[in-house]
Amino acid sequence: MFQHILVPLDGSARAERALAVAARLARANHGTVTLLRVVPVPIDYAAYMVPSATYIQEMIDTDLTQATSYLDQVAQSPILKDIPVEKQALFGSAADAILSMAQSSGGDLIVVCSHGYTGLTRWALGSVAEKIAHHAQMPVLILREGGPIPASPHLDGSQPFCALVPLDGSTLAKAAIEPAAELIAALAAPAKAKLHFVRVVASPSAHTKGVEREEREQRLQRAKTFLKTTVQHIREGLVAPVVKQLGLTTSWSVAADTDVAGAIIRAAENGENIEGAGVFGTCDLIAIATHGRGGLQRWTLGSITERVLHATKLPVLIVRPTKVAPDRIHSTHGATVV
């Protein structure tokens, strides 16, 4: 349950879009919202000047005073009425200060709004939000600039609030299920909430030989069997029991595609259902597990998470598993890791 929610702010209206989501979660869970503003290293003096330590400290003190005043104003916003609010102005590198604060405060969730890019070929956000998502020990909900803000249930009630969770057969991917369930249930309350599970199987090219196409069909069938069984276990409370406890409904689908990230996004944004258990409609957010590492240690899951984050317009809940058994890291039955 998300009861201590950290909202990093930079003074922009874009960043403040996270307040509505944080407030809704805090109300649903009787929680607290912590507002954080980080004052960066002062650099607005001429390059030829050598500022004294006193001058730099005066600049920092002035910026911290302004940051504190800003947080005081935000805390009085009607959107946070009757919610316990804590405020913290810090000096330093934005991402490092946010991560340090999240760790020391025992936060349950970070909610941050980030600018977005289009196209699945863009690999580097280069933003504070991405660094937070890579290194935070707790879940991070990233809202997209210009994208939907899941701060209220659907007005007509015709469709439940829905989170899409990609699964690949690994314990790693399943780590996103319970946080996704808790998040979507709190955002939807008192309306209904739902989880949709998707698995992506590599699709052959037009020049693939017949034997390879047959193998692909076998992998597809195994993936459908796995997902059907997994979702049944979730419904029975044998896997991620919180889903059953919260009364969430579930659905699933299997997609065949060479572009795993694209298939996940299309399933979430368009309700695309290639193979599965009925039409499920569009989703309100994507919840996905990642390792948060880079370089030679990067798993396929990490790169897919990045590509989804860069390209989707939907909010993305990124969960970093705490423990992963070595023999369960990779997907089973030859399905694509997501």
GROMACS .gro file of C-alpha atoms in nm:
model
  338
    1MET     CA    1   0.000   0.000   0.000
    2PHE     CA    2   0.135   0.340  -0.100
    3GLN     CA    3   0.110   0.562   0.208
    4HIS     CA    4   0.422   0.779   0.185
    5ILE     CA    5   0.435   0.944  -0.157
    6LEU     CA    6   0.725   1.161  -0.268
    7VAL     CA    7   0.663   1.428  -0.533
    8PRO     CA    8   0.973   1.604  -0.674
    9LEU     CA    9   0.894   1.954  -0.802
   10ASP     CA   10   1.100   2.200  -1.004
   11GLY     CA   11   0.863   2.497  -1.000
   12SER     CA   12   0.704   2.413  -1.334
   13ALA     CA   13   0.338   2.344  -1.411
   14ARG     CA   14   0.451   2.022  -1.577
   15ALA     CA   15   0.598   1.884  -1.256
   16GLU     CA   16   0.292   1.991  -1.058
   17ARG     CA   17   0.073   1.760  -1.266
   18ALA     CA   18   0.193   1.484  -1.036
   19LEU     CA   19   0.011   1.642  -0.742
   20ALA     CA   20  -0.333   1.520  -0.849
   21VAL     CA   21  -0.219   1.157  -0.860
   22ALA     CA   22  -0.028   1.180  -0.532
   23ALA     CA   23  -0.328   1.340  -0.362
   24ARG     CA   24  -0.564   1.070  -0.481
   25LEU     CA   25  -0.334   0.795  -0.360
   26ALA     CA   26  -0.285   0.965  -0.023
   27ARG     CA   27  -0.659   1.002   0.029
   28ALA     CA   28  -0.730   0.643  -0.069
   29ASN     CA   29  -0.460   0.505   0.162
   30HIS     CA   30  -0.475   0.766   0.442
   31GLY     CA   31  -0.121   0.855   0.352
   32THR     CA   32   0.122   1.146   0.346
   33VAL     CA   33   0.261   1.348   0.056
   34THR     CA   34   0.616   1.481   0.071
   35LEU     CA   35   0.693   1.773  -0.158
   36LEU     CA   36   1.059   1.804  -0.255
   37ARG     CA   37   1.237   2.089  -0.431
   38VAL     CA   38   1.607   2.058  -0.509
   39VAL     CA   39   1.821   2.371  -0.545
   40PRO     CA   40   2.102   2.308  -0.798
   41VAL     CA   41   2.461   2.427  -0.779
   42PRO     CA   42   2.465   2.801  -0.865
   43ILE     CA   43   2.618   2.866  -1.206
   44ASP     CA   44   2.472   3.204  -1.300
   45TYR     CA   45   2.790   3.405  -1.262
   46ALA     CA   46   3.034   3.509  -1.531
   47ALA     CA   47   3.288   3.247  -1.636
   48TYR     CA   48   3.580   3.481  -1.563
   49MET     CA   49   3.469   3.541  -1.205
   50VAL     CA   50   3.599   3.335  -0.916
   51PRO     CA   51   3.317   3.356  -0.662
   52SER     CA   52   3.401   3.349  -0.297
   53ALA     CA   53   3.268   3.082  -0.065
   54THR     CA   54   3.058   3.348   0.106
   55TYR     CA   55   2.903   3.458  -0.223
   56ILE     CA   56   2.816   3.100  -0.319
   57GLN     CA   57   2.664   3.032   0.021
   58GLU     CA   58   2.454   3.347  -0.003
   59MET     CA   59   2.323   3.232  -0.342
   60ILE     CA   60   2.241   2.887  -0.204
   61ASP     CA   61   2.065   3.033   0.100
   62THR     CA   62   1.860   3.264  -0.121
   63ASP     CA   63   1.760   2.980  -0.352
   64LEU     CA   64   1.669   2.755  -0.058
   65THR     CA   65   1.453   3.031   0.089
   66GLN     CA   66   1.272   3.073  -0.241
   67ALA     CA   67   1.231   2.697  -0.276
   68THR     CA   68   1.084   2.672   0.073
   69SER     CA   69   0.843   2.956  -0.001
   70TYR     CA   70   0.737   2.781  -0.322
   71LEU     CA   71   0.671   2.455  -0.139
   72ASP     CA   72   0.467   2.641   0.125
   73GLN     CA   73   0.247   2.778  -0.153
   74VAL     CA   74   0.205   2.438  -0.320
   75ALA     CA   75   0.117   2.277   0.012
   76GLN     CA   76  -0.176   2.519   0.041
   77SER     CA   77  -0.315   2.408  -0.294
   78PRO     CA   78  -0.680   2.296  -0.281
   79ILE     CA   79  -0.578   1.968  -0.441
   80LEU     CA   80  -0.389   1.877  -0.122
   81LYS     CA   81  -0.660   1.989   0.120
   82ASP     CA   82  -0.687   1.775   0.434
   83ILE     CA   83  -0.383   1.564   0.332
   84PRO     CA   84  -0.079   1.555   0.563
   85VAL     CA   85   0.197   1.729   0.367
   86GLU     CA   86   0.567   1.735   0.442
   87LYS     CA   87   0.804   1.976   0.267
   88GLN     CA   88   1.174   1.954   0.202
   89ALA     CA   89   1.408   2.190   0.014
   90LEU     CA   90   1.754   2.048  -0.053
   91PHE     CA   91   2.073   2.159  -0.224
   92GLY     CA   92   2.261   1.944  -0.475
   93SER     CA   93   2.216   1.733  -0.785
   94ALA     CA   94   1.845   1.687  -0.851
   95ALA     CA   95   1.834   1.313  -0.915
   96ASP     CA   96   2.083   1.226  -0.642
   97ALA     CA   97   1.904   1.441  -0.386
   98ILE     CA   98   1.565   1.292  -0.476
   99LEU     CA   99   1.698   0.936  -0.451
  100SER     CA  100   1.867   1.010  -0.119
  101MET     CA  101   1.551   1.167   0.020
  102ALA     CA  102   1.337   0.876  -0.097
  103GLN     CA  103   1.570   0.629   0.070
  104SER     CA  104   1.607   0.814   0.400
  105SER     CA  105   1.238   0.897   0.434
  106GLY     CA  106   1.120   0.541   0.377
  107GLY     CA  107   0.898   0.644   0.088
  108ASP     CA  108   0.665   0.393  -0.077
  109LEU     CA  109   0.632   0.561  -0.416
  110ILE     CA  110   0.782   0.844  -0.620
  111VAL     CA  111   0.546   1.026  -0.856
  112VAL     CA  112   0.718   1.243  -1.114
  113CYS     CA  113   0.623   1.403  -1.444
  114SER     CA  114   0.869   1.382  -1.731
  115HIS     CA  115   0.886   1.517  -2.082
  116GLY     CA  116   0.818   1.261  -2.353
  117TYR     CA  117   0.961   1.166  -2.689
  118THR     CA  118   0.804   1.003  -2.990
  119GLY     CA  119   0.936   0.706  -3.180
  120LEU     CA  120   1.067   0.378  -3.045
  121THR     CA  121   1.421   0.439  -3.171
  122ARG     CA  122   1.493   0.705  -2.906
  123TRP     CA  123   1.699   0.534  -2.634
  124ALA     CA  124   1.810   0.808  -2.396
  125LEU     CA  125   1.572   1.038  -2.212
  126GLY     CA  126   1.862   1.213  -2.044
  127SER     CA  127   1.625   1.335  -1.775
  128VAL     CA  128   1.610   1.340  -1.398
  129ALA     CA  129   1.303   1.119  -1.417
  130GLU     CA  130   1.490   0.845  -1.602
  131LYS     CA  131   1.777   0.846  -1.355
  132ILE     CA  132   1.529   0.818  -1.069
  133ALA     CA  133   1.354   0.529  -1.243
  134HIS     CA  134   1.685   0.347  -1.294
  135HIS     CA  135   1.812   0.372  -0.938
  136ALA     CA  136   1.517   0.410  -0.699
  137GLN     CA  137   1.462   0.119  -0.463
  138MET     CA  138   1.087   0.185  -0.446
  139PRO     CA  139   0.836   0.197  -0.734
  140VAL     CA  140   0.837   0.510  -0.953
  141LEU     CA  141   0.528   0.635  -1.135
  142ILE     CA  142   0.631   0.848  -1.433
  143LEU     CA  143   0.365   1.068  -1.590
  144ARG     CA  144   0.412   1.178  -1.947
  145GLU     CA  145   0.397   1.542  -2.045
  146GLY     CA  146   0.078   1.586  -2.245
  147GLY     CA  147  -0.040   1.238  -2.151
  148PRO     CA  148  -0.336   1.137  -1.932
  149ILE     CA  149  -0.332   1.190  -1.556
  150PRO     CA  150  -0.496   0.893  -1.378
  151ALA     CA  151  -0.637   1.095  -1.091
  152SER     CA  152  -1.002   0.989  -1.112
  153PRO     CA  153  -1.200   0.688  -1.234
  154HIS     CA  154  -1.375   0.690  -1.570
  155LEU     CA  155  -1.679   0.915  -1.543
  156ASP     CA  156  -1.923   0.689  -1.726
  157GLY     CA  157  -1.818   0.382  -1.532
  158SER     CA  158  -1.839   0.173  -1.849
  159GLN     CA  159  -1.477   0.066  -1.829
  160PRO     CA  160  -1.277  -0.012  -1.516
  161PHE     CA  161  -0.948   0.157  -1.442
  162CYS     CA  162  -0.693  -0.076  -1.597
  163ALA     CA  163  -0.319  -0.135  -1.562
  164LEU     CA  164  -0.132  -0.342  -1.820
  165VAL     CA  165   0.140  -0.571  -1.683
  166PRO     CA  166   0.378  -0.745  -1.928
  167LEU     CA  167   0.485  -1.094  -1.822
  168ASP     CA  168   0.753  -1.317  -1.972
  169GLY     CA  169   0.753  -1.625  -1.751
  170SER     CA  170   1.015  -1.493  -1.508
  171THR     CA  171   0.991  -1.409  -1.140
  172LEU     CA  172   1.142  -1.073  -1.228
  173ALA     CA  173   0.846  -0.963  -1.439
  174LYS     CA  174   0.592  -1.083  -1.180
  175ALA     CA  175   0.737  -0.835  -0.929
  176ALA     CA  176   0.525  -0.563  -1.092
  177ILE     CA  177   0.191  -0.736  -1.026
  178GLU     CA  178   0.127  -0.645  -0.663
  179PRO     CA  179   0.242  -0.279  -0.688
  180ALA     CA  180   0.030  -0.242  -1.002
  181ALA     CA  181  -0.271  -0.389  -0.822
  182GLU     CA  182  -0.234  -0.160  -0.522
  183LEU     CA  183  -0.182   0.146  -0.740
  184ILE     CA  184  -0.472   0.088  -0.980
  185ALA     CA  185  -0.712  -0.005  -0.698
  186ALA     CA  186  -0.633   0.315  -0.508
  187LEU     CA  187  -0.664   0.532  -0.819
  188ALA     CA  188  -0.995   0.371  -0.918
  189ALA     CA  189  -1.164   0.369  -0.576
  190PRO     CA  190  -1.454   0.344  -0.529
  191ALA     CA  191  -1.493   0.235  -0.892
  192LYS     CA  192  -1.375  -0.100  -1.029
  193ALA     CA  193  -1.016  -0.171  -1.121
  194LYS     CA  194  -0.857  -0.426  -1.348
  195LEU     CA  195  -0.522  -0.578  -1.446
  196HIS     CA  196  -0.450  -0.691  -1.800
  197PHE     CA  197  -0.153  -0.921  -1.855
  198VAL     CA  198   0.026  -0.941  -2.188
  199ARG     CA  199   0.304  -1.162  -2.319
  200VAL     CA  200   0.493  -1.094  -2.641
  201VAL     CA  201   0.630  -1.377  -2.854
  202ALA     CA  202   0.880  -1.312  -3.133
  203SER     CA  203   0.711  -1.315  -3.473
  204PRO     CA  204   0.892  -1.455  -3.780
  205SER     CA  205   0.978  -1.241  -4.078
  206ALA     CA  206   0.821  -1.286  -4.419
  207HIS     CA  207   1.122  -1.494  -4.527
  208THR     CA  208   1.111  -1.733  -4.232
  209LYS     CA  209   1.122  -2.099  -4.325
  210GLY     CA  210   0.828  -2.326  -4.257
  211VAL     CA  211   0.997  -2.514  -3.974
  212GLU     CA  212   1.072  -2.183  -3.799
  213ARG     CA  213   0.712  -2.071  -3.841
  214GLU     CA  214   0.602  -2.398  -3.686
  215GLU     CA  215   0.835  -2.339  -3.391
  216ARG     CA  216   0.691  -1.990  -3.356
  217GLU     CA  217   0.339  -2.134  -3.341
  218GLN     CA  218   0.451  -2.375  -3.070
  219ARG     CA  219   0.603  -2.091  -2.869
  220LEU     CA  220   0.286  -1.893  -2.912
  221GLN     CA  221   0.077  -2.180  -2.783
  222ARG     CA  222   0.309  -2.232  -2.486
  223ALA     CA  223   0.291  -1.862  -2.407
  224LYS     CA  224  -0.090  -1.871  -2.414
  225THR     CA  225  -0.093  -2.175  -2.187
  226PHE     CA  226   0.149  -2.010  -1.943
  227LEU     CA  227  -0.044  -1.684  -1.931
  228LYS     CA  228  -0.383  -1.852  -1.897
  229THR     CA  229  -0.252  -2.064  -1.609
  230THR     CA  230  -0.077  -1.772  -1.441
  231VAL     CA  231  -0.387  -1.552  -1.454
  232GLN     CA  232  -0.598  -1.836  -1.318
  233HIS     CA  233  -0.355  -1.870  -1.026
  234ILE     CA  234  -0.378  -1.495  -0.968
  235ARG     CA  235  -0.757  -1.511  -0.963
  236GLU     CA  236  -0.740  -1.792  -0.709
  237GLY     CA  237  -0.496  -1.598  -0.491
  238LEU     CA  238  -0.210  -1.843  -0.540
  239VAL     CA  239   0.004  -1.576  -0.709
  240ALA     CA  240   0.008  -1.211  -0.597
  241PRO     CA  241  -0.281  -1.267  -0.350
  242VAL     CA  242  -0.340  -0.892  -0.313
  243VAL     CA  243  -0.512  -0.895  -0.654
  244LYS     CA  244  -0.786  -1.121  -0.522
  245GLN     CA  245  -0.798  -0.938  -0.189
  246LEU     CA  246  -0.861  -0.607  -0.363
  247GLY     CA  247  -1.131  -0.758  -0.584
  248LEU     CA  248  -0.961  -0.670  -0.912
  249THR     CA  249  -1.076  -0.830  -1.234
  250THR     CA  250  -0.817  -0.971  -1.474
  251SER     CA  251  -0.773  -1.044  -1.844
  252TRP     CA  252  -0.486  -1.149  -2.067
  253SER     CA  253  -0.359  -1.155  -2.423
  254VAL     CA  254  -0.058  -1.281  -2.616
  255ALA     CA  255   0.092  -1.076  -2.897
  256ALA     CA  256   0.320  -1.199  -3.177
  257ASP     CA  257   0.558  -0.925  -3.287
  258THR     CA  258   0.925  -0.858  -3.358
  259ASP     CA  259   0.892  -0.528  -3.172
  260VAL     CA  260   0.826  -0.617  -2.808
  261ALA     CA  261   0.803  -0.260  -2.678
  262GLY     CA  262   0.574  -0.159  -2.964
  263ALA     CA  263   0.345  -0.454  -2.899
  264ILE     CA  264   0.318  -0.365  -2.530
  265ILE     CA  265   0.234  -0.004  -2.608
  266ARG     CA  266  -0.025  -0.093  -2.873
  267ALA     CA  267  -0.191  -0.336  -2.635
  268ALA     CA  268  -0.209  -0.069  -2.363
  269GLU     CA  269  -0.301   0.234  -2.573
  270ASN     CA  270  -0.521   0.076  -2.840
  271GLY     CA  271  -0.654  -0.234  -2.670
  272GLU     CA  272  -0.492  -0.441  -2.943
  273ASN     CA  273  -0.564  -0.808  -2.876
  274ILE     CA  274  -0.402  -1.051  -3.117
  275GLU     CA  275  -0.438  -1.371  -2.920
  276GLY     CA  276  -0.611  -1.388  -2.586
  277ALA     CA  277  -0.918  -1.402  -2.368
  278GLY     CA  278  -1.159  -1.150  -2.511
  279VAL     CA  279  -1.142  -0.780  -2.598
  280PHE     CA  280  -1.020  -0.577  -2.301
  281GLY     CA  281  -1.014  -0.217  -2.426
  282THR     CA  282  -0.749   0.044  -2.355
  283CYS     CA  283  -0.547   0.074  -2.035
  284ASP     CA  284  -0.481   0.371  -1.807
  285LEU     CA  285  -0.120   0.290  -1.725
  286ILE     CA  286   0.158   0.038  -1.781
  287ALA     CA  287   0.333  -0.136  -1.490
  288ILE     CA  288   0.661  -0.306  -1.569
  289ALA     CA  289   0.954  -0.449  -1.373
  290THR     CA  290   1.312  -0.357  -1.451
  291HIS     CA  291   1.655  -0.410  -1.303
  292GLY     CA  292   1.777  -0.050  -1.317
  293ARG     CA  293   2.125  -0.139  -1.443
  294GLY     CA  294   2.322  -0.027  -1.744
  295GLY     CA  295   2.624  -0.120  -1.952
  296LEU     CA  296   2.723  -0.484  -2.001
  297GLN     CA  297   2.493  -0.598  -1.721
  298ARG     CA  298   2.183  -0.473  -1.900
  299TRP     CA  299   1.916  -0.740  -1.947
  300THR     CA  300   1.668  -0.734  -2.229
  301LEU     CA  301   1.400  -0.642  -1.977
  302GLY     CA  302   1.578  -0.317  -1.896
  303SER     CA  303   1.600  -0.203  -2.257
  304ILE     CA  304   1.236  -0.291  -2.325
  305THR     CA  305   1.130  -0.094  -2.019
  306GLU     CA  306   1.328   0.206  -2.144
  307ARG     CA  307   1.174   0.190  -2.488
  308VAL     CA  308   0.823   0.164  -2.346
  309LEU     CA  309   0.891   0.459  -2.118
  310HIS     CA  310   1.026   0.671  -2.403
  311ALA     CA  311   0.747   0.606  -2.649
  312THR     CA  312   0.417   0.567  -2.465
  313LYS     CA  313   0.187   0.852  -2.375
  314LEU     CA  314   0.053   0.657  -2.077
  315PRO     CA  315   0.184   0.676  -1.719
  316VAL     CA  316   0.442   0.405  -1.648
  317LEU     CA  317   0.490   0.241  -1.309
  318ILE     CA  318   0.845   0.108  -1.290
  319VAL     CA  319   0.914  -0.155  -1.027
  320ARG     CA  320   1.263  -0.270  -0.934
  321PRO     CA  321   1.255  -0.622  -0.790
  322THR     CA  322   1.445  -0.666  -0.466
  323LYS     CA  323   1.543  -1.030  -0.508
  324VAL     CA  324   1.567  -1.244  -0.818
  325ALA     CA  325   1.666  -1.610  -0.822
  326PRO     CA  326   1.947  -1.656  -1.080
  327ASP     CA  327   1.777  -1.950  -1.249
  328ARG     CA  328   1.452  -1.759  -1.293
  329ILE     CA  329   1.586  -1.442  -1.454
  330HIS     CA  330   1.532  -1.537  -1.816
  331SER     CA  331   1.200  -1.622  -1.972
  332THR     CA  332   1.095  -1.981  -2.023
  333HIS     CA  333   0.987  -2.175  -2.331
  334GLY     CA  334   1.180  -1.948  -2.567
  335ALA     CA  335   0.943  -1.651  -2.538
  336THR     CA  336   1.076  -1.301  -2.574
  337VAL     CA  337   1.189  -1.140  -2.249
  338VAL     CA  338   1.008  -0.817  -2.167
   0.00000   0.00000   0.00000
